[in-house]
Amino acid sequence: MPMRDFDIVKVLVVDDSITFRQILNRVVSEIPTAECVGVAASGQIALRKAEALQPDLVLLDVMMPEMDGVETLKHLKSSMPFIEAIMISGFNMDNAKATMRSLALGALDFVPKPVAANMQEGMDVLKGQLERLIQVVQTKKIARLSRERLERTKLDFPSSPAPASRPEPAVIRPPVNHISVARSLSDRVQLVVIGSSTGGPNALHQVFSKITSPLPCPILIVQHMPPMFTLSLAERLDKAGQTRVKEAENNESIKPGWAYIVPGGKHMVLEKNSSGNFLLVENNQPPVNNCKPSVDVLFLSVAKVFERRVLSVVMTGMGRDGSEGVRQLKPKGTISLIQDAATSVVWGMPGSVFDLGLADEVLSVEDLGPRIQELASYQV
């Protein structure tokens, strides 16, 4: 059955390298739900073409001469906020820092330029990454067009005004399991573990900006990212609020008041040494849930060695990574929070925890930070 225009994601490719423009064009052409409607060699050309072509998505090179990807994105989001952007980033620290700025400015996500043994292998990796994100853009496009169609229908066929006394319809919220408040100091949350993916960097920034004082326990974070980018994310989150945030190091002892981000491209597990201290240790197993780092790898290790109360938080992201970890943590008295669908870029990871009946509370991203602080700072 042929795809409808309604379902096709129209893509504008922007890169100053003619070779990479051709690669991206070819990769997009191999994705059934996408169509490359144009290419541009600079930010200025991209903005003119975006206005003329009205694409659904711009694949935007981070580093370009004259007007780089960050500056181009600023102009794009200012004049055409409905167009999604995925940043295409090289593997170096300047690219990583610029990519973090792009995400803060509204880019949907980013993909690194592939480093592979041969071109075909690199293109296959790129296709896999873009195909998942284009599915997200397609879902957002269909939802937006459906809303617009509904609004037009309301204008064409206005309904009679409701009586003034008619009550507003009830807001339907997902059910929330009961949380027993800690009754002793040993029952208080003594470790927070967080997992996130697509949309995670901005969501994490919102969470940490709302934590107004250092927590009396450590925070461990897995954000799906390649190497180098987690260091830039840690630097950004460290400036967001009152929590000190760093990229975790192998065999590092975790401390209250600090948050540790698992380095991109590596798994980390929590271990307990002979002195009773808890350490983050690199783990060399292959990707889990197609992810490295994996939320489940960290969460499962916490379930194995940490006997005190844990607060788990699963936020926006594709797939199911984290749900098995939460399932293993719950019998140990773990409190489980998830981000709601309305504020998630993708409700895959938190939705999978919810579907398993493991969520104690379903909260907006704005409410997660204060709730984490409340539960972790509870004093008897």
PDB file of N, CA and C in Angstrom, residues 34-127:
ATOM      1  N   ALA A  34      10.334   8.215   4.756  1.00  0.00           N
ATOM      2  CA  ALA A  34      10.981   9.513   4.582  1.00  0.00           C
ATOM      3  C   ALA A  34      11.243   9.811   3.119  1.00  0.00           C
ATOM      4  N   GLU A  35      11.333  11.101   2.811  1.00  0.00           N
ATOM      5  CA  GLU A  35      11.665  11.557   1.459  1.00  0.00           C
ATOM      6  C   GLU A  35      12.553  12.788   1.567  1.00  0.00           C
ATOM      7  N   CYS A  36      13.700  12.748   0.893  1.00  0.00           N
ATOM      8  CA  CYS A  36      14.576  13.924   0.867  1.00  0.00           C
ATOM      9  C   CYS A  36      14.034  14.900  -0.164  1.00  0.00           C
ATOM     10  N   VAL A  37      13.587  16.058   0.303  1.00  0.00           N
ATOM     11  CA  VAL A  37      12.983  17.046  -0.605  1.00  0.00           C
ATOM     12  C   VAL A  37      13.974  18.123  -1.021  1.00  0.00           C
ATOM     13  N   GLY A  38      15.176  18.110  -0.432  1.00  0.00           N
ATOM     14  CA  GLY A  38      16.166  19.108  -0.804  1.00  0.00           C
ATOM     15  C   GLY A  38      17.441  18.969  -0.008  1.00  0.00           C
ATOM     16  N   VAL A  39      18.500  19.593  -0.519  1.00  0.00           N
ATOM     17  CA  VAL A  39      19.789  19.620   0.178  1.00  0.00           C
ATOM     18  C   VAL A  39      20.290  21.049   0.193  1.00  0.00           C
ATOM     19  N   ALA A  40      21.135  21.346   1.178  1.00  0.00           N
ATOM     20  CA  ALA A  40      21.713  22.689   1.282  1.00  0.00           C
ATOM     21  C   ALA A  40      23.138  22.572   1.780  1.00  0.00           C
ATOM     22  N   ALA A  41      24.017  23.442   1.262  1.00  0.00           N
ATOM     23  CA  ALA A  41      25.436  23.385   1.603  1.00  0.00           C
ATOM     24  C   ALA A  41      25.823  24.369   2.697  1.00  0.00           C
ATOM     25  N   SER A  42      24.877  25.178   3.169  1.00  0.00           N
ATOM     26  CA  SER A  42      25.197  26.158   4.211  1.00  0.00           C
ATOM     27  C   SER A  42      23.933  26.488   4.997  1.00  0.00           C
ATOM     28  N   GLY A  43      24.143  27.138   6.133  1.00  0.00           N
ATOM     29  CA  GLY A  43      23.010  27.529   6.960  1.00  0.00           C
ATOM     30  C   GLY A  43      22.097  28.519   6.265  1.00  0.00           C
ATOM     31  N   GLN A  44      22.687  29.504   5.580  1.00  0.00           N
ATOM     32  CA  GLN A  44      21.875  30.512   4.888  1.00  0.00           C
ATOM     33  C   GLN A  44      20.996  29.872   3.823  1.00  0.00           C
ATOM     34  N   ILE A  45      21.572  28.984   3.021  1.00  0.00           N
ATOM     35  CA  ILE A  45      20.796  28.297   1.987  1.00  0.00           C
ATOM     36  C   ILE A  45      19.722  27.430   2.638  1.00  0.00           C
ATOM     37  N   ALA A  46      20.055  26.797   3.743  1.00  0.00           N
ATOM     38  CA  ALA A  46      19.105  25.930   4.436  1.00  0.00           C
ATOM     39  C   ALA A  46      17.868  26.694   4.875  1.00  0.00           C
ATOM     40  N   LEU A  47      18.056  27.894   5.418  1.00  0.00           N
ATOM     41  CA  LEU A  47      16.913  28.677   5.883  1.00  0.00           C
ATOM     42  C   LEU A  47      16.010  29.079   4.725  1.00  0.00           C
ATOM     43  N   ARG A  48      16.608  29.452   3.592  1.00  0.00           N
ATOM     44  CA  ARG A  48      15.789  29.812   2.412  1.00  0.00           C
ATOM     45  C   ARG A  48      15.028  28.592   1.908  1.00  0.00           C
ATOM     46  N   LYS A  49      15.707  27.442   1.847  1.00  0.00           N
ATOM     47  CA  LYS A  49      15.047  26.235   1.345  1.00  0.00           C
ATOM     48  C   LYS A  49      13.975  25.737   2.318  1.00  0.00           C
ATOM     49  N   ALA A  50      14.232  25.886   3.606  1.00  0.00           N
ATOM     50  CA  ALA A  50      13.235  25.459   4.592  1.00  0.00           C
ATOM     51  C   ALA A  50      11.951  26.266   4.430  1.00  0.00           C
ATOM     52  N   GLU A  51      12.100  27.555   4.191  1.00  0.00           N
ATOM     53  CA  GLU A  51      10.913  28.411   3.994  1.00  0.00           C
ATOM     54  C   GLU A  51      10.166  28.022   2.726  1.00  0.00           C
ATOM     55  N   ALA A  52      10.898  27.679   1.675  1.00  0.00           N
ATOM     56  CA  ALA A  52      10.265  27.339   0.396  1.00  0.00           C
ATOM     57  C   ALA A  52       9.677  25.931   0.397  1.00  0.00           C
ATOM     58  N   LEU A  53      10.390  24.975   1.002  1.00  0.00           N
ATOM     59  CA  LEU A  53      10.002  23.571   0.901  1.00  0.00           C
ATOM     60  C   LEU A  53       9.127  23.098   2.058  1.00  0.00           C
ATOM     61  N   GLN A  54       9.165  23.823   3.182  1.00  0.00           N
ATOM     62  CA  GLN A  54       8.386  23.455   4.368  1.00  0.00           C
ATOM     63  C   GLN A  54       8.581  21.972   4.744  1.00  0.00           C
ATOM     64  N   PRO A  55       9.815  21.551   4.981  1.00  0.00           N
ATOM     65  CA  PRO A  55      10.044  20.151   5.353  1.00  0.00           C
ATOM     66  C   PRO A  55       9.512  19.872   6.763  1.00  0.00           C
ATOM     67  N   ASP A  56       9.377  18.609   7.070  1.00  0.00           N
ATOM     68  CA  ASP A  56       9.007  18.212   8.422  1.00  0.00           C
ATOM     69  C   ASP A  56      10.245  18.105   9.311  1.00  0.00           C
ATOM     70  N   LEU A  57      11.386  17.845   8.673  1.00  0.00           N
ATOM     71  CA  LEU A  57      12.613  17.560   9.412  1.00  0.00           C
ATOM     72  C   LEU A  57      13.818  18.113   8.662  1.00  0.00           C
ATOM     73  N   VAL A  58      14.739  18.702   9.422  1.00  0.00           N
ATOM     74  CA  VAL A  58      16.026  19.132   8.877  1.00  0.00           C
ATOM     75  C   VAL A  58      17.120  18.312   9.541  1.00  0.00           C
ATOM     76  N   LEU A  59      17.942  17.653   8.720  1.00  0.00           N
ATOM     77  CA  LEU A  59      19.153  17.001   9.208  1.00  0.00           C
ATOM     78  C   LEU A  59      20.263  18.027   9.101  1.00  0.00           C
ATOM     79  N   LEU A  60      20.742  18.500  10.238  1.00  0.00           N
ATOM     80  CA  LEU A  60      21.542  19.724  10.276  1.00  0.00           C
ATOM     81  C   LEU A  60      22.943  19.460  10.825  1.00  0.00           C
ATOM     82  N   ASP A  61      23.945  19.666   9.982  1.00  0.00           N
ATOM     83  CA  ASP A  61      25.338  19.522  10.389  1.00  0.00           C
ATOM     84  C   ASP A  61      25.652  20.528  11.497  1.00  0.00           C
ATOM     85  N   VAL A  62      26.313  20.073  12.548  1.00  0.00           N
ATOM     86  CA  VAL A  62      26.628  20.956  13.673  1.00  0.00           C
ATOM     87  C   VAL A  62      27.668  21.989  13.287  1.00  0.00           C
ATOM     88  N   MET A  63      28.754  21.554  12.643  1.00  0.00           N
ATOM     89  CA  MET A  63      29.864  22.447  12.330  1.00  0.00           C
ATOM     90  C   MET A  63      29.890  22.798  10.846  1.00  0.00           C
ATOM     91  N   MET A  64      29.609  24.056  10.529  1.00  0.00           N
ATOM     92  CA  MET A  64      29.679  24.562   9.155  1.00  0.00           C
ATOM     93  C   MET A  64      30.305  25.941   9.183  1.00  0.00           C
ATOM     94  N   PRO A  65      30.976  26.367   8.101  1.00  0.00           N
ATOM     95  CA  PRO A  65      31.559  27.713   8.067  1.00  0.00           C
ATOM     96  C   PRO A  65      30.470  28.781   7.999  1.00  0.00           C
ATOM     97  N   GLU A  66      30.838  29.996   8.388  1.00  0.00           N
ATOM     98  CA  GLU A  66      29.963  31.172   8.356  1.00  0.00           C
ATOM     99  C   GLU A  66      28.809  31.025   9.352  1.00  0.00           C
ATOM    100  N   MET A  67      27.756  30.306   8.999  1.00  0.00           N
ATOM    101  CA  MET A  67      26.644  30.086   9.918  1.00  0.00           C
ATOM    102  C   MET A  67      26.621  28.606  10.301  1.00  0.00           C
ATOM    103  N   ASP A  68      27.006  28.307  11.527  1.00  0.00           N
ATOM    104  CA  ASP A  68      27.074  26.899  11.924  1.00  0.00           C
ATOM    105  C   ASP A  68      25.678  26.360  12.233  1.00  0.00           C
ATOM    106  N   GLY A  69      25.633  25.074  12.599  1.00  0.00           N
ATOM    107  CA  GLY A  69      24.353  24.433  12.839  1.00  0.00           C
ATOM    108  C   GLY A  69      23.587  25.033  13.998  1.00  0.00           C
ATOM    109  N   VAL A  70      24.287  25.462  15.050  1.00  0.00           N
ATOM    110  CA  VAL A  70      23.626  26.043  16.216  1.00  0.00           C
ATOM    111  C   VAL A  70      22.923  27.339  15.827  1.00  0.00           C
ATOM    112  N   GLU A  71      23.630  28.201  15.099  1.00  0.00           N
ATOM    113  CA  GLU A  71      23.049  29.480  14.678  1.00  0.00           C
ATOM    114  C   GLU A  71      21.898  29.254  13.699  1.00  0.00           C
ATOM    115  N   THR A  72      22.073  28.301  12.792  1.00  0.00           N
ATOM    116  CA  THR A  72      21.006  27.974  11.840  1.00  0.00           C
ATOM    117  C   THR A  72      19.763  27.493  12.586  1.00  0.00           C
ATOM    118  N   LEU A  73      19.977  26.661  13.591  1.00  0.00           N
ATOM    119  CA  LEU A  73      18.853  26.144  14.371  1.00  0.00           C
ATOM    120  C   LEU A  73      18.109  27.267  15.086  1.00  0.00           C
ATOM    121  N   LYS A  74      18.849  28.243  15.632  1.00  0.00           N
ATOM    122  CA  LYS A  74      18.200  29.389  16.293  1.00  0.00           C
ATOM    123  C   LYS A  74      17.228  30.076  15.342  1.00  0.00           C
ATOM    124  N   HIS A  75      17.690  30.365  14.133  1.00  0.00           N
ATOM    125  CA  HIS A  75      16.841  31.046  13.147  1.00  0.00           C
ATOM    126  C   HIS A  75      15.673  30.151  12.727  1.00  0.00           C
ATOM    127  N   LEU A  76      15.948  28.873  12.553  1.00  0.00           N
ATOM    128  CA  LEU A  76      14.909  27.945  12.114  1.00  0.00           C
ATOM    129  C   LEU A  76      13.796  27.855  13.154  1.00  0.00           C
ATOM    130  N   LYS A  77      14.149  27.692  14.417  1.00  0.00           N
ATOM    131  CA  LYS A  77      13.149  27.553  15.465  1.00  0.00           C
ATOM    132  C   LYS A  77      12.404  28.858  15.728  1.00  0.00           C
ATOM    133  N   SER A  78      13.065  29.969  15.445  1.00  0.00           N
ATOM    134  CA  SER A  78      12.416  31.274  15.624  1.00  0.00           C
ATOM    135  C   SER A  78      11.337  31.513  14.577  1.00  0.00           C
ATOM    136  N   SER A  79      11.623  31.145  13.333  1.00  0.00           N
ATOM    137  CA  SER A  79      10.679  31.453  12.245  1.00  0.00           C
ATOM    138  C   SER A  79       9.788  30.277  11.859  1.00  0.00           C
ATOM    139  N   MET A  80      10.267  29.047  12.056  1.00  0.00           N
ATOM    140  CA  MET A  80       9.495  27.851  11.670  1.00  0.00           C
ATOM    141  C   MET A  80       9.576  26.797  12.776  1.00  0.00           C
ATOM    142  N   PRO A  81       8.969  27.067  13.932  1.00  0.00           N
ATOM    143  CA  PRO A  81       9.145  26.176  15.091  1.00  0.00           C
ATOM    144  C   PRO A  81       8.566  24.778  14.902  1.00  0.00           C
ATOM    145  N   PHE A  82       7.678  24.612  13.918  1.00  0.00           N
ATOM    146  CA  PHE A  82       7.056  23.301  13.692  1.00  0.00           C
ATOM    147  C   PHE A  82       8.014  22.331  12.994  1.00  0.00           C
ATOM    148  N   ILE A  83       9.105  22.830  12.423  1.00  0.00           N
ATOM    149  CA  ILE A  83      10.063  21.957  11.741  1.00  0.00           C
ATOM    150  C   ILE A  83      10.993  21.337  12.780  1.00  0.00           C
ATOM    151  N   GLU A  84      11.067  20.012  12.772  1.00  0.00           N
ATOM    152  CA  GLU A  84      11.969  19.318  13.694  1.00  0.00           C
ATOM    153  C   GLU A  84      13.389  19.343  13.134  1.00  0.00           C
ATOM    154  N   ALA A  85      14.356  19.243  14.043  1.00  0.00           N
ATOM    155  CA  ALA A  85      15.761  19.231  13.631  1.00  0.00           C
ATOM    156  C   ALA A  85      16.495  18.106  14.350  1.00  0.00           C
ATOM    157  N   ILE A  86      17.271  17.359  13.606  1.00  0.00           N
ATOM    158  CA  ILE A  86      18.190  16.373  14.166  1.00  0.00           C
ATOM    159  C   ILE A  86      19.597  16.811  13.791  1.00  0.00           C
ATOM    160  N   MET A  87      20.444  16.996  14.783  1.00  0.00           N
ATOM    161  CA  MET A  87      21.796  17.467  14.536  1.00  0.00           C
ATOM    162  C   MET A  87      22.680  16.289  14.113  1.00  0.00           C
ATOM    163  N   ILE A  88      23.563  16.550  13.163  1.00  0.00           N
ATOM    164  CA  ILE A  88      24.527  15.563  12.692  1.00  0.00           C
ATOM    165  C   ILE A  88      25.892  16.023  13.186  1.00  0.00           C
ATOM    166  N   SER A  89      26.473  15.267  14.104  1.00  0.00           N
ATOM    167  CA  SER A  89      27.637  15.764  14.839  1.00  0.00           C
ATOM    168  C   SER A  89      28.873  14.901  14.622  1.00  0.00           C
ATOM    169  N   GLY A  90      30.006  15.556  14.530  1.00  0.00           N
ATOM    170  CA  GLY A  90      31.281  14.858  14.490  1.00  0.00           C
ATOM    171  C   GLY A  90      31.702  14.428  15.881  1.00  0.00           C
ATOM    172  N   PHE A  91      32.734  13.560  15.946  1.00  0.00           N
ATOM    173  CA  PHE A  91      33.218  13.018  17.209  1.00  0.00           C
ATOM    174  C   PHE A  91      34.384  13.836  17.730  1.00  0.00           C
ATOM    175  N   ASN A  92      34.103  15.010  18.280  1.00  0.00           N
ATOM    176  CA  ASN A  92      35.126  15.742  19.019  1.00  0.00           C
ATOM    177  C   ASN A  92      34.442  16.636  20.034  1.00  0.00           C
ATOM    178  N   MET A  93      35.222  17.205  20.957  1.00  0.00           N
ATOM    179  CA  MET A  93      34.618  17.934  22.067  1.00  0.00           C
ATOM    180  C   MET A  93      33.898  19.193  21.605  1.00  0.00           C
ATOM    181  N   ASP A  94      34.420  19.900  20.594  1.00  0.00           N
ATOM    182  CA  ASP A  94      33.727  21.087  20.095  1.00  0.00           C
ATOM    183  C   ASP A  94      32.349  20.723  19.548  1.00  0.00           C
ATOM    184  N   ASN A  95      32.283  19.624  18.792  1.00  0.00           N
ATOM    185  CA  ASN A  95      30.999  19.160  18.285  1.00  0.00           C
ATOM    186  C   ASN A  95      30.072  18.776  19.427  1.00  0.00           C
ATOM    187  N   ALA A  96      30.608  18.101  20.429  1.00  0.00           N
ATOM    188  CA  ALA A  96      29.783  17.658  21.550  1.00  0.00           C
ATOM    189  C   ALA A  96      29.181  18.848  22.288  1.00  0.00           C
ATOM    190  N   LYS A  97      29.987  19.884  22.542  1.00  0.00           N
ATOM    191  CA  LYS A  97      29.481  21.069  23.243  1.00  0.00           C
ATOM    192  C   LYS A  97      28.438  21.800  22.401  1.00  0.00           C
ATOM    193  N   ALA A  98      28.701  21.918  21.094  1.00  0.00           N
ATOM    194  CA  ALA A  98      27.738  22.569  20.211  1.00  0.00           C
ATOM    195  C   ALA A  98      26.440  21.764  20.130  1.00  0.00           C
ATOM    196  N   THR A  99      26.557  20.452  20.162  1.00  0.00           N
ATOM    197  CA  THR A  99      25.374  19.603  20.132  1.00  0.00           C
ATOM    198  C   THR A  99      24.524  19.805  21.374  1.00  0.00           C
ATOM    199  N   MET A 100      25.151  19.917  22.537  1.00  0.00           N
ATOM    200  CA  MET A 100      24.395  20.183  23.766  1.00  0.00           C
ATOM    201  C   MET A 100      23.661  21.508  23.678  1.00  0.00           C
ATOM    202  N   ARG A 101      24.305  22.528  23.093  1.00  0.00           N
ATOM    203  CA  ARG A 101      23.621  23.818  22.915  1.00  0.00           C
ATOM    204  C   ARG A 101      22.433  23.666  21.972  1.00  0.00           C
ATOM    205  N   SER A 102      22.598  22.849  20.934  1.00  0.00           N
ATOM    206  CA  SER A 102      21.518  22.636  19.970  1.00  0.00           C
ATOM    207  C   SER A 102      20.314  21.969  20.622  1.00  0.00           C
ATOM    208  N   LEU A 103      20.567  20.987  21.465  1.00  0.00           N
ATOM    209  CA  LEU A 103      19.461  20.326  22.154  1.00  0.00           C
ATOM    210  C   LEU A 103      18.724  21.306  23.060  1.00  0.00           C
ATOM    211  N   ALA A 104      19.481  22.195  23.705  1.00  0.00           N
ATOM    212  CA  ALA A 104      18.849  23.207  24.554  1.00  0.00           C
ATOM    213  C   ALA A 104      18.002  24.176  23.738  1.00  0.00           C
ATOM    214  N   LEU A 105      18.358  24.372  22.468  1.00  0.00           N
ATOM    215  CA  LEU A 105      17.619  25.287  21.594  1.00  0.00           C
ATOM    216  C   LEU A 105      16.424  24.622  20.908  1.00  0.00           C
ATOM    217  N   GLY A 106      16.226  23.330  21.135  1.00  0.00           N
ATOM    218  CA  GLY A 106      15.031  22.692  20.604  1.00  0.00           C
ATOM    219  C   GLY A 106      15.245  21.606  19.580  1.00  0.00           C
ATOM    220  N   ALA A 107      16.511  21.230  19.302  1.00  0.00           N
ATOM    221  CA  ALA A 107      16.720  20.088  18.409  1.00  0.00           C
ATOM    222  C   ALA A 107      16.111  18.842  19.033  1.00  0.00           C
ATOM    223  N   LEU A 108      15.500  18.020  18.193  1.00  0.00           N
ATOM    224  CA  LEU A 108      14.867  16.801  18.701  1.00  0.00           C
ATOM    225  C   LEU A 108      15.900  15.853  19.294  1.00  0.00           C
ATOM    226  N   ASP A 109      16.999  15.657  18.593  1.00  0.00           N
ATOM    227  CA  ASP A 109      18.046  14.733  19.036  1.00  0.00           C
ATOM    228  C   ASP A 109      19.255  14.941  18.137  1.00  0.00           C
ATOM    229  N   PHE A 110      20.234  14.064  18.244  1.00  0.00           N
ATOM    230  CA  PHE A 110      21.397  14.142  17.375  1.00  0.00           C
ATOM    231  C   PHE A 110      21.854  12.738  17.038  1.00  0.00           C
ATOM    232  N   VAL A 111      22.579  12.616  15.940  1.00  0.00           N
ATOM    233  CA  VAL A 111      23.264  11.361  15.621  1.00  0.00           C
ATOM    234  C   VAL A 111      24.705  11.706  15.276  1.00  0.00           C
ATOM    235  N   PRO A 112      25.653  10.910  15.747  1.00  0.00           N
ATOM    236  CA  PRO A 112      27.056  11.168  15.400  1.00  0.00           C
ATOM    237  C   PRO A 112      27.363  10.695  13.987  1.00  0.00           C
ATOM    238  N   LYS A 113      28.257  11.387  13.322  1.00  0.00           N
ATOM    239  CA  LYS A 113      28.718  10.919  12.022  1.00  0.00           C
ATOM    240  C   LYS A 113      29.433   9.587  12.237  1.00  0.00           C
ATOM    241  N   PRO A 114      29.071   8.566  11.481  1.00  0.00           N
ATOM    242  CA  PRO A 114      29.578   7.223  11.773  1.00  0.00           C
ATOM    243  C   PRO A 114      31.078   7.095  11.573  1.00  0.00           C
ATOM    244  N   VAL A 115      31.688   6.333  12.465  1.00  0.00           N
ATOM    245  CA  VAL A 115      33.089   5.945  12.326  1.00  0.00           C
ATOM    246  C   VAL A 115      33.080   4.429  12.133  1.00  0.00           C
ATOM    247  N   ALA A 116      33.290   3.975  10.911  1.00  0.00           N
ATOM    248  CA  ALA A 116      33.143   2.550  10.602  1.00  0.00           C
ATOM    249  C   ALA A 116      34.270   2.079   9.701  1.00  0.00           C
ATOM    250  N   ALA A 117      34.402   0.744   9.602  1.00  0.00           N
ATOM    251  CA  ALA A 117      35.478   0.157   8.802  1.00  0.00           C
ATOM    252  C   ALA A 117      35.296   0.453   7.318  1.00  0.00           C
ATOM    253  N   ASN A 118      34.047   0.590   6.869  1.00  0.00           N
ATOM    254  CA  ASN A 118      33.791   0.907   5.462  1.00  0.00           C
ATOM    255  C   ASN A 118      32.522   1.725   5.346  1.00  0.00           C
ATOM    256  N   MET A 119      32.320   2.328   4.190  1.00  0.00           N
ATOM    257  CA  MET A 119      31.205   3.254   3.999  1.00  0.00           C
ATOM    258  C   MET A 119      29.855   2.575   4.193  1.00  0.00           C
ATOM    259  N   GLN A 120      29.696   1.356   3.658  1.00  0.00           N
ATOM    260  CA  GLN A 120      28.406   0.685   3.769  1.00  0.00           C
ATOM    261  C   GLN A 120      28.044   0.399   5.226  1.00  0.00           C
ATOM    262  N   GLU A 121      29.035  -0.021   5.997  1.00  0.00           N
ATOM    263  CA  GLU A 121      28.786  -0.267   7.415  1.00  0.00           C
ATOM    264  C   GLU A 121      28.356   1.017   8.119  1.00  0.00           C
ATOM    265  N   GLY A 122      29.042   2.119   7.795  1.00  0.00           N
ATOM    266  CA  GLY A 122      28.690   3.405   8.378  1.00  0.00           C
ATOM    267  C   GLY A 122      27.292   3.839   7.996  1.00  0.00           C
ATOM    268  N   MET A 123      26.929   3.626   6.727  1.00  0.00           N
ATOM    269  CA  MET A 123      25.596   4.003   6.273  1.00  0.00           C
ATOM    270  C   MET A 123      24.516   3.161   6.940  1.00  0.00           C
ATOM    271  N   ASP A 124      24.809   1.889   7.179  1.00  0.00           N
ATOM    272  CA  ASP A 124      23.845   1.021   7.860  1.00  0.00           C
ATOM    273  C   ASP A 124      23.603   1.498   9.290  1.00  0.00           C
ATOM    274  N   VAL A 125      24.690   1.890   9.971  1.00  0.00           N
ATOM    275  CA  VAL A 125      24.556   2.410  11.331  1.00  0.00           C
ATOM    276  C   VAL A 125      23.733   3.693  11.329  1.00  0.00           C
ATOM    277  N   LEU A 126      24.059   4.589  10.399  1.00  0.00           N
ATOM    278  CA  LEU A 126      23.352   5.862  10.290  1.00  0.00           C
ATOM    279  C   LEU A 126      21.871   5.642   9.986  1.00  0.00           C
ATOM    280  N   LYS A 127      21.592   4.721   9.090  1.00  0.00           N
ATOM    281  CA  LYS A 127      20.196   4.427   8.741  1.00  0.00           C
ATOM    282  C   LYS A 127      19.416   3.937   9.960  1.00  0.00           C
TER     283      LYS A 127
END
